[in-house]
Structures are given as C-alpha cells and as structure tokens.
PDB file of C-alpha atoms and ligand atoms in Angstrom:
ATOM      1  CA  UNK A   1      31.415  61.324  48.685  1.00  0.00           C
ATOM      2  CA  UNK A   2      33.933  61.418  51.278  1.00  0.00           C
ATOM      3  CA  UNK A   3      34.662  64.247  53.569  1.00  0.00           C
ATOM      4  CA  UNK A   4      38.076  65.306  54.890  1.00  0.00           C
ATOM      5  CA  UNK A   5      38.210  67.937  57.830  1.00  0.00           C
ATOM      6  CA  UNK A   6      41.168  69.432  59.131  1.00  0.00           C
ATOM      7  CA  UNK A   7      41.526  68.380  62.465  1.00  0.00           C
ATOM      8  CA  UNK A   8      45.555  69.735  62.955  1.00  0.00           C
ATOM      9  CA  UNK A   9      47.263  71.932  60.549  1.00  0.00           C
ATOM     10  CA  UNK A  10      50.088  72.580  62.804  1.00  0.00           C
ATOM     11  CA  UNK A  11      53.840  71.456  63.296  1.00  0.00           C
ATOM     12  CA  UNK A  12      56.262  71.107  66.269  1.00  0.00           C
ATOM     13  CA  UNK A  13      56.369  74.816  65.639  1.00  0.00           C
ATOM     14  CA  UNK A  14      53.721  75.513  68.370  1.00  0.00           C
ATOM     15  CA  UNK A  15      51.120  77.124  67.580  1.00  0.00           C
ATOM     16  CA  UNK A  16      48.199  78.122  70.015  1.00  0.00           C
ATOM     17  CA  UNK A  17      45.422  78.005  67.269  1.00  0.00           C
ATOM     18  CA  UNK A  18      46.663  74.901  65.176  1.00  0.00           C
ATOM     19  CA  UNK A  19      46.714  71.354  66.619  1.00  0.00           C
ATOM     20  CA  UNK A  20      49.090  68.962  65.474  1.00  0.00           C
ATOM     21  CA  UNK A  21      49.137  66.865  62.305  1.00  0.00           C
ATOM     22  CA  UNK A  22      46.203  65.326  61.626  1.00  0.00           C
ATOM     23  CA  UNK A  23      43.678  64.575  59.260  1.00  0.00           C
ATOM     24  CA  UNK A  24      39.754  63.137  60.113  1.00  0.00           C
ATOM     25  CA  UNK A  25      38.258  61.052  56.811  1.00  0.00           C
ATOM     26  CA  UNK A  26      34.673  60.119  56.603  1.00  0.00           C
ATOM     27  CA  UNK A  27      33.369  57.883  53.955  1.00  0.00           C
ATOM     28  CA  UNK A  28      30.234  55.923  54.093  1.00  0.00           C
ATOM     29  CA  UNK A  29      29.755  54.880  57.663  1.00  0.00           C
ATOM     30  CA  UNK A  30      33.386  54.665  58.359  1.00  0.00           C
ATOM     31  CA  UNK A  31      35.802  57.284  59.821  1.00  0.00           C
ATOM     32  CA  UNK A  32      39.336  57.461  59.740  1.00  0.00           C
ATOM     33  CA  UNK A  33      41.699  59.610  61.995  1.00  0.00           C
ATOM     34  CA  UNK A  34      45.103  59.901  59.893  1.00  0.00           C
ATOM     35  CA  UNK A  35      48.213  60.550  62.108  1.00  0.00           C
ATOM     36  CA  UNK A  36      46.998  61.837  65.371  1.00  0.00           C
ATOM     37  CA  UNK A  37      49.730  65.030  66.663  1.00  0.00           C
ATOM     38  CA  UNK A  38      49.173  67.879  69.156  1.00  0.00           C
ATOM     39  CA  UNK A  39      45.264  67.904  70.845  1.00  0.00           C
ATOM     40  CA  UNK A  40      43.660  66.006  68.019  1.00  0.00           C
ATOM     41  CA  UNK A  41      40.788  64.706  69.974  1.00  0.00           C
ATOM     42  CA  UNK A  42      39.899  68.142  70.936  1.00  0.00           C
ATOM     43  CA  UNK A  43      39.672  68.975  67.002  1.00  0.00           C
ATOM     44  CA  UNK A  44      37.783  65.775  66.228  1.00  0.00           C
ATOM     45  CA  UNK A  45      35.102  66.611  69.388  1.00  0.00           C
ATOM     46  CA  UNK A  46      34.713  69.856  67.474  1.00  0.00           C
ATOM     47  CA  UNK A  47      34.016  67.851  64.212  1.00  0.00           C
ATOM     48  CA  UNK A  48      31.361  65.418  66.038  1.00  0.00           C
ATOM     49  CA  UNK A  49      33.882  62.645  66.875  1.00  0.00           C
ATOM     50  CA  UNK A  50      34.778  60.829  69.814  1.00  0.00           C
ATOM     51  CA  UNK A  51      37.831  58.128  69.831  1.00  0.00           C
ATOM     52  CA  UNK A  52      35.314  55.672  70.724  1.00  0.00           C
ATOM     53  CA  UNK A  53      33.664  56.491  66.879  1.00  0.00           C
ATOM     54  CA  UNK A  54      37.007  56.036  64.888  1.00  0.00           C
ATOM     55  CA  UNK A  55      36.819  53.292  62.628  1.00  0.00           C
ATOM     56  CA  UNK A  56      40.779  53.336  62.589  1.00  0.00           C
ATOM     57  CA  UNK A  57      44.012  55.126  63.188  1.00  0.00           C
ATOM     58  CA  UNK A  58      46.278  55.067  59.950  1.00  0.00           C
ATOM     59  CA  UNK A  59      49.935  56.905  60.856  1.00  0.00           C
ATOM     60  CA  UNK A  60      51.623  57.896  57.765  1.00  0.00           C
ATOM     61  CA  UNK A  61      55.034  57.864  59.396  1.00  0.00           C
ATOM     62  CA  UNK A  62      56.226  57.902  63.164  1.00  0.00           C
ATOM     63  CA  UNK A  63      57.821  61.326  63.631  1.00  0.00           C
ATOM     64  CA  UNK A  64      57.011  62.779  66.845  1.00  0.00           C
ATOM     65  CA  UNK A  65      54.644  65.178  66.349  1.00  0.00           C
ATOM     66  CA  UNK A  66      52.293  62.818  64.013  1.00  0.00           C
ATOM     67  CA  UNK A  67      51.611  60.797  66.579  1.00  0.00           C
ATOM     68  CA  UNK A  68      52.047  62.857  69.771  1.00  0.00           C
ATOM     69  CA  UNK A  69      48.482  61.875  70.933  1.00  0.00           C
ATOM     70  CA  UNK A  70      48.617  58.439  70.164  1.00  0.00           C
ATOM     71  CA  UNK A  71      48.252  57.577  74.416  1.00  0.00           C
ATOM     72  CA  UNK A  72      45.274  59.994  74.025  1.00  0.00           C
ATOM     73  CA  UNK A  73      43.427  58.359  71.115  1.00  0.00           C
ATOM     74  CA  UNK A  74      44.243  54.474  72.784  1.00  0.00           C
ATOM     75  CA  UNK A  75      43.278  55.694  76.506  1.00  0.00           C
ATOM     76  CA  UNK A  76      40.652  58.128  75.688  1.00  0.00           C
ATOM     77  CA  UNK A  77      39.068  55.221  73.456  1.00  0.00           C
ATOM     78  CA  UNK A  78      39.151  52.706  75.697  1.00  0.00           C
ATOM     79  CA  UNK A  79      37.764  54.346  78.474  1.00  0.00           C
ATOM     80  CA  UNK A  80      34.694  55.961  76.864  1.00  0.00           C
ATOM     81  CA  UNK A  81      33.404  52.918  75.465  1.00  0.00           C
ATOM     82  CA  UNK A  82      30.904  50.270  77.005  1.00  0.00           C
ATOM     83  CA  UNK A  83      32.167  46.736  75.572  1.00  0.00           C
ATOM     84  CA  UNK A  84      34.718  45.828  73.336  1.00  0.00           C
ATOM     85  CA  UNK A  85      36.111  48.320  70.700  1.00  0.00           C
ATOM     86  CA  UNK A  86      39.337  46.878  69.099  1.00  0.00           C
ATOM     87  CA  UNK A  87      41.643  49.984  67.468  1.00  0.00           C
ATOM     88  CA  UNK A  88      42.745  48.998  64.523  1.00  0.00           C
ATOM     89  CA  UNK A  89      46.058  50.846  63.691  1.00  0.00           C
ATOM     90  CA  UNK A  90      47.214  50.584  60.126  1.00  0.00           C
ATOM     91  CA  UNK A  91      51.227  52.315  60.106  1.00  0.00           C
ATOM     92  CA  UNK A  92      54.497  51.304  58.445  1.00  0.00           C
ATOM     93  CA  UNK A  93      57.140  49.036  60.132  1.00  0.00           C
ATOM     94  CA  UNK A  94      57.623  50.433  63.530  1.00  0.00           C
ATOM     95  CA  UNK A  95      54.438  50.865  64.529  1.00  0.00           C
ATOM     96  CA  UNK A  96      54.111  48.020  66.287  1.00  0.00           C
ATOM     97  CA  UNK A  97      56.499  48.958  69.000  1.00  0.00           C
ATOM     98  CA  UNK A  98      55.925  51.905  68.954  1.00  0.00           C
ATOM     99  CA  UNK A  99      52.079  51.114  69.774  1.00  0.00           C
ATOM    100  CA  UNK A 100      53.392  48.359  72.643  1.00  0.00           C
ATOM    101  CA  UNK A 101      55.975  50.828  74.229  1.00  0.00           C
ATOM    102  CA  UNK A 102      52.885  53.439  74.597  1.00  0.00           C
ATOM    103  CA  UNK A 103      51.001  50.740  76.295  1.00  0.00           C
ATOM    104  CA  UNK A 104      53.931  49.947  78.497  1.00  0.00           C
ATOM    105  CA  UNK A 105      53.884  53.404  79.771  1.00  0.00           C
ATOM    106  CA  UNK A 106      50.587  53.232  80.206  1.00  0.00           C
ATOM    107  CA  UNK A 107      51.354  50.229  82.737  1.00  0.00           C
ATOM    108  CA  UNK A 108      49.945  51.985  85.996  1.00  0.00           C
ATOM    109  CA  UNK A 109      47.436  53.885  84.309  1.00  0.00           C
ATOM    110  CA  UNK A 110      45.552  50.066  83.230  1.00  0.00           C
ATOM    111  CA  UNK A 111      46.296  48.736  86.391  1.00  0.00           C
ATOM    112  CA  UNK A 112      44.524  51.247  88.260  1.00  0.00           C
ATOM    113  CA  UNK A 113      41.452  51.466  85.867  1.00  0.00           C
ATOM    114  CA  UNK A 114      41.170  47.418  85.810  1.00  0.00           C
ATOM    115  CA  UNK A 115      40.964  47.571  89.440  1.00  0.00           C
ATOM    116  CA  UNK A 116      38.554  50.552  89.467  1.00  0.00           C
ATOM    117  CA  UNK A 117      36.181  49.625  87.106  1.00  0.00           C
ATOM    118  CA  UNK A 118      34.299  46.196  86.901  1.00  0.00           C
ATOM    119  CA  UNK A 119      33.424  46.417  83.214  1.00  0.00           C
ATOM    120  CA  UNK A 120      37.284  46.881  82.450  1.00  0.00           C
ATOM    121  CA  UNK A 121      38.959  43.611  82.539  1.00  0.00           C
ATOM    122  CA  UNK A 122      41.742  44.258  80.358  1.00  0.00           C
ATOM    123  CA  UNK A 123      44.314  46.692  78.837  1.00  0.00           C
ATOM    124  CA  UNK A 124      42.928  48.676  75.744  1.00  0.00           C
ATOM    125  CA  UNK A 125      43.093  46.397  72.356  1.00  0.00           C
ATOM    126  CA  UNK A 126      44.732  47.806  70.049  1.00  0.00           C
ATOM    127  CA  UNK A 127      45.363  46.245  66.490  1.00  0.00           C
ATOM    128  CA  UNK A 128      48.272  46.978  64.857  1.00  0.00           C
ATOM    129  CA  UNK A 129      49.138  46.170  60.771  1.00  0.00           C
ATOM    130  CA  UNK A 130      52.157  47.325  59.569  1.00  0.00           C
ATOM    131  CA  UNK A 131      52.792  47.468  55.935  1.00  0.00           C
ATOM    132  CA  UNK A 132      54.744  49.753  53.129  1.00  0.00           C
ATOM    133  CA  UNK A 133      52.679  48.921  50.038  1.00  0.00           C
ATOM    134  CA  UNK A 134      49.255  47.289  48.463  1.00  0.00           C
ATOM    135  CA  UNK A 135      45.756  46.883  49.881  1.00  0.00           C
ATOM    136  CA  UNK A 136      45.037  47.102  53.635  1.00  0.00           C
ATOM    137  CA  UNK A 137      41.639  48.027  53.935  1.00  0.00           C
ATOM    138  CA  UNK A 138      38.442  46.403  52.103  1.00  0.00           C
ATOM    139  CA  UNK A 139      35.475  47.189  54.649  1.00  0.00           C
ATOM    140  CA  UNK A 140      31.946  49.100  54.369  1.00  0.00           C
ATOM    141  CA  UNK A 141      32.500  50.139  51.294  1.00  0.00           C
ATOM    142  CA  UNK A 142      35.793  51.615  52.134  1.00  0.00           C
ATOM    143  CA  UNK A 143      39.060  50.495  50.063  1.00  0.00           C
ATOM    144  CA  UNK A 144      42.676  52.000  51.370  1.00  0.00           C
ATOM    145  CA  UNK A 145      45.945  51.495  49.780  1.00  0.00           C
ATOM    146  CA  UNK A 146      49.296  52.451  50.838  1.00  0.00           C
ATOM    147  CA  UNK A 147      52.124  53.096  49.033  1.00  0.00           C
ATOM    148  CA  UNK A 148      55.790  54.770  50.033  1.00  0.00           C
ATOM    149  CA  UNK A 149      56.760  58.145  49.970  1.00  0.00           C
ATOM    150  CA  UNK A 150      60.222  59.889  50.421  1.00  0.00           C
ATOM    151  CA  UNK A 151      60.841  61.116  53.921  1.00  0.00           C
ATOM    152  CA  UNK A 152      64.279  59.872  54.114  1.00  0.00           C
ATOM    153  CA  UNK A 153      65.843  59.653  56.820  1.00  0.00           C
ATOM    154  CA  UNK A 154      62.944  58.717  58.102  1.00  0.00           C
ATOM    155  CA  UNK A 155      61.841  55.331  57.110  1.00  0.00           C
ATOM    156  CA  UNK A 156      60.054  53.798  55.727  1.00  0.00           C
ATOM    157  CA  UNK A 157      56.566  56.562  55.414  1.00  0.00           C
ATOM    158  CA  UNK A 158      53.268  55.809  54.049  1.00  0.00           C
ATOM    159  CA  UNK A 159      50.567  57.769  52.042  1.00  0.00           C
ATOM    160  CA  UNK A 160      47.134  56.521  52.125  1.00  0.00           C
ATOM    161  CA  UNK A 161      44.751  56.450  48.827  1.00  0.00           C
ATOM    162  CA  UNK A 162      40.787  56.090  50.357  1.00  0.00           C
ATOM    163  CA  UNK A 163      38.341  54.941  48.059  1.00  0.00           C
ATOM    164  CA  UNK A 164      34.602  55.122  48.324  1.00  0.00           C
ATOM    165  CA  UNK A 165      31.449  54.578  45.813  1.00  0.00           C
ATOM    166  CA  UNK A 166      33.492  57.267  43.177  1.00  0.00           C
ATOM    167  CA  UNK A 167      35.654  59.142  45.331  1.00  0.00           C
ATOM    168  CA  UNK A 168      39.027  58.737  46.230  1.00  0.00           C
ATOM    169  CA  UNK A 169      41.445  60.933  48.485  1.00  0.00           C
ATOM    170  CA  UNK A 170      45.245  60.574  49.035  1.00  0.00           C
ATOM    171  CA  UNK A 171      46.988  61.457  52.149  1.00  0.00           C
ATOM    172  CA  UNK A 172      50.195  62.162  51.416  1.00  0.00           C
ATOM    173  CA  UNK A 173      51.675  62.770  54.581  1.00  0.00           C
ATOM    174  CA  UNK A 174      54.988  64.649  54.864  1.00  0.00           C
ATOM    175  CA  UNK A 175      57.165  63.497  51.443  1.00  0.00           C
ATOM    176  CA  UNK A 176      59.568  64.935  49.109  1.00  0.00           C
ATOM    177  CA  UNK A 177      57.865  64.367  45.357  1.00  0.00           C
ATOM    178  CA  UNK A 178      58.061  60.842  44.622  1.00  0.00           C
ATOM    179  CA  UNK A 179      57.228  58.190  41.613  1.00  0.00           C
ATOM    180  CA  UNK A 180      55.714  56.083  44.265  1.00  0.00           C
ATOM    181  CA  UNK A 181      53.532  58.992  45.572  1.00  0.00           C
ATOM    182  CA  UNK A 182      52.648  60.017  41.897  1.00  0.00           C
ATOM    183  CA  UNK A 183      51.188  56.730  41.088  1.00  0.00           C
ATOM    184  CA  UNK A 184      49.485  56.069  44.376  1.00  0.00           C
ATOM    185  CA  UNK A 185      47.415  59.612  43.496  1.00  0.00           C
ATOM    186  CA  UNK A 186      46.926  59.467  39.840  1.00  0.00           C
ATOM    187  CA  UNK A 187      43.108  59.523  39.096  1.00  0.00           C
ATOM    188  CA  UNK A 188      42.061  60.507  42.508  1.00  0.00           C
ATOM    189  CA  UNK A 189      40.234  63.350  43.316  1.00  0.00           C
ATOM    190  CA  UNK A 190      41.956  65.079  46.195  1.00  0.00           C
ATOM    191  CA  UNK A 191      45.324  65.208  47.400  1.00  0.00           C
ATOM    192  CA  UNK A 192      45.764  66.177  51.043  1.00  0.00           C
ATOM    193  CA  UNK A 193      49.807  66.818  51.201  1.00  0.00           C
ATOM    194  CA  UNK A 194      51.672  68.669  54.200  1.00  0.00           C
ATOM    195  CA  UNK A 195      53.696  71.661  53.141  1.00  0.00           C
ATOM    196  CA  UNK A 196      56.166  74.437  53.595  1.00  0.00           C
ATOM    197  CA  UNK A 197      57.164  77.354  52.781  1.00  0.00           C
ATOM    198  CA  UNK A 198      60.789  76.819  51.645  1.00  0.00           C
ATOM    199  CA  UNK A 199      61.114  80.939  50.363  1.00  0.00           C
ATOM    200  CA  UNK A 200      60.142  81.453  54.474  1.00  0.00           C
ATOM    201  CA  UNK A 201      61.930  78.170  55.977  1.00  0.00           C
ATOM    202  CA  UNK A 202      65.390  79.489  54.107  1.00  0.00           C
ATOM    203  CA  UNK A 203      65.752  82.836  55.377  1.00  0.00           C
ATOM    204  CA  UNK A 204      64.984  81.600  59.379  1.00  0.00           C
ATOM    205  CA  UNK A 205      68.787  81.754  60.805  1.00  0.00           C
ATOM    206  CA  UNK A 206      68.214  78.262  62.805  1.00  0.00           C
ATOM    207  CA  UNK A 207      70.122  75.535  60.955  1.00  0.00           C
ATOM    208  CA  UNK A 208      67.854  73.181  63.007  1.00  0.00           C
ATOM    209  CA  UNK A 209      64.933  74.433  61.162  1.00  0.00           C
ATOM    210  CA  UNK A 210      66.436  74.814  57.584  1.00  0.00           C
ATOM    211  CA  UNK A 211      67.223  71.176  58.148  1.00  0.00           C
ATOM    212  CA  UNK A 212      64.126  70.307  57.231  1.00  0.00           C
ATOM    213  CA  UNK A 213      63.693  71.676  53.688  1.00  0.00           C
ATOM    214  CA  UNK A 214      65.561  68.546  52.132  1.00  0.00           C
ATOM    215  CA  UNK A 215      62.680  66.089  53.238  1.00  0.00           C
ATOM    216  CA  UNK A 216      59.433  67.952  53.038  1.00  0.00           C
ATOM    217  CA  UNK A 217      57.452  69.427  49.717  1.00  0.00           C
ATOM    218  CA  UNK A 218      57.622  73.156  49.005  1.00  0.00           C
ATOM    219  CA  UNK A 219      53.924  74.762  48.214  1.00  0.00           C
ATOM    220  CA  UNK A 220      55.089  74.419  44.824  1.00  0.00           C
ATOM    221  CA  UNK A 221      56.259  70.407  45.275  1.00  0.00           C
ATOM    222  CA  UNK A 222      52.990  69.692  46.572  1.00  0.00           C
ATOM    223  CA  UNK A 223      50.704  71.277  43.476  1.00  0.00           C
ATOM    224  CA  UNK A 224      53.442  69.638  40.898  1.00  0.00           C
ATOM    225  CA  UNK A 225      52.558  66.042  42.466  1.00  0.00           C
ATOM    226  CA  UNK A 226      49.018  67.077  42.547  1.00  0.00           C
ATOM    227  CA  UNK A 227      48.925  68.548  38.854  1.00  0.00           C
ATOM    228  CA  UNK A 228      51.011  65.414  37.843  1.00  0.00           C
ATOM    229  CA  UNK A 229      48.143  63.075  39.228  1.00  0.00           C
ATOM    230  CA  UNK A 230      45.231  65.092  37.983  1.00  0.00           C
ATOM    231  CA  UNK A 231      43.228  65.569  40.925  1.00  0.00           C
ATOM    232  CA  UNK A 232      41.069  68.183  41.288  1.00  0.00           C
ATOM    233  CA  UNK A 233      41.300  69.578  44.888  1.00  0.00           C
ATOM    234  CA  UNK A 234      44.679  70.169  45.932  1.00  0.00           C
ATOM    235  CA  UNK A 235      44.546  70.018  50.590  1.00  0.00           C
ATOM    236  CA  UNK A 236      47.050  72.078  52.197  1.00  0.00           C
ATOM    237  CA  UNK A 237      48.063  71.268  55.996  1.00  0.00           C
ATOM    238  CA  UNK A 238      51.036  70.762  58.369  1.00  0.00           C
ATOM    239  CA  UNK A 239      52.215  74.637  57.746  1.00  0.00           C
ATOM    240  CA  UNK A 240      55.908  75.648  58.299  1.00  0.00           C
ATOM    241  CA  UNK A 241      56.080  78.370  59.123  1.00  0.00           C
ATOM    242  CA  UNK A 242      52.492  78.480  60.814  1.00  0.00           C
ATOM    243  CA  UNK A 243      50.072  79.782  58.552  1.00  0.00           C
ATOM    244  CA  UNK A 244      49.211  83.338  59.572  1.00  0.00           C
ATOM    245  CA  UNK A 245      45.530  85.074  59.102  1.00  0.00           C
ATOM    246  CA  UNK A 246      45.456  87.027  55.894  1.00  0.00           C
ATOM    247  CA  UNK A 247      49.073  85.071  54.534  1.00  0.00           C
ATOM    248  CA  UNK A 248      46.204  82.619  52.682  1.00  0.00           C
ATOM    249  CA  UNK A 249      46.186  84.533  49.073  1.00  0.00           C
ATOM    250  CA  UNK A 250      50.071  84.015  49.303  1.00  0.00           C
ATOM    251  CA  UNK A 251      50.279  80.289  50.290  1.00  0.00           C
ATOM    252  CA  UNK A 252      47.718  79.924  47.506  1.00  0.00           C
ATOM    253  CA  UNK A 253      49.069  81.898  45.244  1.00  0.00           C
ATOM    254  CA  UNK A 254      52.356  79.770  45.021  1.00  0.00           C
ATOM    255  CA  UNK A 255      50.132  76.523  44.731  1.00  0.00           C
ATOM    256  CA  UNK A 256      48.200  77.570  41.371  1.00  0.00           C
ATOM    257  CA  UNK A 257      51.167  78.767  39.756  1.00  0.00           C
ATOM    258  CA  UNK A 258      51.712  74.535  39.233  1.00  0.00           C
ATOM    259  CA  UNK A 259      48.502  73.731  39.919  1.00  0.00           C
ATOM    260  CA  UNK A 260      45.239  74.877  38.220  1.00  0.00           C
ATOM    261  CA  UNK A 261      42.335  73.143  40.503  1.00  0.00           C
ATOM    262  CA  UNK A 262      40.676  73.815  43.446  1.00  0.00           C
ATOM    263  CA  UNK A 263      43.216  74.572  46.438  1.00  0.00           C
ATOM    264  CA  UNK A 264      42.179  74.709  49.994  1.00  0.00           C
ATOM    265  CA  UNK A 265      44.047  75.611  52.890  1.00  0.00           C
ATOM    266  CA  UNK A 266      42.806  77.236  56.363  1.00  0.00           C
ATOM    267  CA  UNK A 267      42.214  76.795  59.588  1.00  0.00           C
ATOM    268  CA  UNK A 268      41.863  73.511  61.613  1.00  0.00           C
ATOM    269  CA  UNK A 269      38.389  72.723  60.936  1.00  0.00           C
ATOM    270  CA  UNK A 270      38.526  73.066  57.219  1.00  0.00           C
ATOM    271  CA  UNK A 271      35.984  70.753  55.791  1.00  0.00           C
ATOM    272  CA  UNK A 272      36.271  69.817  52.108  1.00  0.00           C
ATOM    273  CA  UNK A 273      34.183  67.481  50.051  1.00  0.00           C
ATOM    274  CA  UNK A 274      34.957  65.324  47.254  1.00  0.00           C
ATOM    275  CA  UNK A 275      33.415  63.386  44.654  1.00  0.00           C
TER     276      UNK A 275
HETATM  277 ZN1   ZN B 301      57.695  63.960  59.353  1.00  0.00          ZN
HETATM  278 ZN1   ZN B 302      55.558  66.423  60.113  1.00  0.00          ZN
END
C-alpha cells in the first residue's frame, strides 16, 4: 500500500487555504516529500511529519514555486534532529546548485547555530543526485524511477514512478502529455498530475497568465495520460485557477469525460490510498 496526501495543492496564484506544490508519499517505512512549494512543512506537521522524518526530497523540476521551501525543509531538518540525518535530494540537472546556492544564503544562519549549539558542528548535509532517467532509488522496500516529462522551456523535468510490495504511484509533476510520461505510468496504479483549467486560464485577460497554457496539462490532458496508462486513481493538484469550494463536480466532471477511474481532487490534506 502506499499512501499519498496532499500536502500543497496550490500555485504562485496565492491562495490563503492551499500551500504550494507538494506532494507527501508513504510506503513501507519510508516517506517521501515530492517538490516542497509554499508552507509545506506546515501541511506535512498536519499529516504527522516532521523534516527530521523525511526519508528524501525528490523535486520534479526547479520552478520557483516547487521548491520555494527548500531553505525550510534543509534548516528546519537540520535543526530538529539529534545526530546526523543526511537529506538525500533526488532532482534533475540543476539541482545541485541550486541546493549549494540555498546553503550559501544560509551562510550566517550556520555560522551562528555552529557557534550556538555544541552538538552542531557542521552545516546541514544535504545529498544531492541529479538524474533525467532510470533507477534512483532501491531502499526498504521502496523502488523509484524517473523519467522526463515536457515542461519546455523549462528543462530538463522529472516524474517519479514509486514502487512498493504491489503498488506503484507516478508523480507527474507539471508536464504537457508526453511518450516519456506515458511509459513511465503504464501499469501503475495512481497518477498524481498537476492541472489546469485551460477553459478558465483562456478567458483571464493577463497574457502573463495565459502564458502558461502551452506547458502545463488541461483537466482533460491529465485523465488522457492517465486513461492511456491504465491506472486506476487519477490525483488532481497544483490548481490554476485555485480550486474553489463547491467548483469540485466541475473539475471532475471534465476529468471522467477521458477518464473512467477513480478521480480525486480536494483540499490540501487529501489522503488517498493505493494498492
Ligand atoms: Zn513548473
Ligand atoms: Zn508549477
């Protein structure tokens, strides 16, 4: 079984009840955080999990509001915890520096908690692993694999595929439908993919905003990949425009018109089992 909980279904369109992108995976004894926007530890405290607990961070791509609270998972880990606790970071090319220029900000703040503290004797250890394809995780029981999606311009992007005892759950991250994507889900159970709602998105007079209907998956994009792969549970997250209360029959609506499993969309928080 593995468990995915909503722990930001937001977007840089603020949003007072939605943290930012991010996703909390539990399978077995491990627990991923994937991409880590907006007040993301505040969501995972809700769901019963402190930085200190994560197993690892996986970023699906580096946009800035995926990975807005990056300092805050890094710092906030590395001060709650008695004794070494390595982060690993799994991310595409690009993480690394992005990683190392966070912890070069962070410059005065480790300086003055070294000298503070006895029991901290160095800066927070962080792991990084960049890669774009293949296996990169083979632990407790736990399998990942990554494979590229289509974010273009931004690149390169990652989706994660999660395996445990029968279960398996892609996270799709933000991605135009892809062949890449489609053969890194097919077979799985669930498919958590970000979406919006390009009937909404079009009609908003911003050109800033419309700009970003070429490189993210409609409601509809999103079931088609799912319904191409098979899955059963089809995640929603990441809304644009913010999901509003009683708007849920609609966003779901235009989902099983493509798609005839199990969709789930909601509030951060959403829990959802599988396998
Ligand atoms: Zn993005
Ligand atoms: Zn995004």
């Amino acid at each position: 079984m593995i468990e995915i909980t909503l722990t930001g279904t937001g977007s840089p369109m603020v949003d007072p009840n939605r943290a930012g992108p991010s996703t909390l995976v539990r399978a077995g004894n491990s627990t991923f955080l994937v991409d880590c926007g907006r007040g993301v530890l505040m969501r995972a405290a809700a769901a019963g999990v402190g930085a200190a607990n994560l197993t690892a961070l996986l970023l699906t791509h580096l946009h800035s509001d995926h990975i807005t609270d990056l300092c805050d998972v890094i710092t906030t880990r590395w001060v709650t915890t008695i004794g070494p606790n390595p982060l690993p970071v799994i991310g595409p090319p690009g993480t690394r520096a992005v990683v190392e220029a966070t912890l070069a900000a962070l410059a005065p703040d480790i300086s003055y908690r070294i000298a503070h503290h006895a029991d901290i004797t160095g800066p927070p250890d962080v792991r990084v692993q960049e890669f774009t394809s293949g296996q990169v995780w083979d632990e407790g029981g736990v399998r990942i694999t990554v494979a590229p999606t289509d974010h273009r311009p931004v690149e390169p992007t990652i989706a994660f595929r999660v395996e445990h005892e029968d279960a398996a759950v892609v996270l799709a991250g933000d991605s135009v439908p892809c062949a890449s994507l489609d053969d890194l889900t097919l077979g799985a159970n669930a498919l958590v993919h970000t979406a919006i709602r390009k009937d909404l998105v079009e009609q908003m007079p911003a050109q800033r905003i419309r700009d970003i209907l070429d490189y993210h998956s409609s409601v509809e994009q999103a079931a088609a990949t799912a319904a191409r792969a098979g899955v059963d549970t089809l995640v929603l997250t990441h809304y644009v425009p913010p999901l509003q209360a009683g708007q849920e029959d609609q966003w779901r609506a235009l989902a099983a018109a493509g798609f005839s499993g199990r969709i789930e969309l909601g509030n951060d928080g959403l829990r959802v089992q599988v396998g």
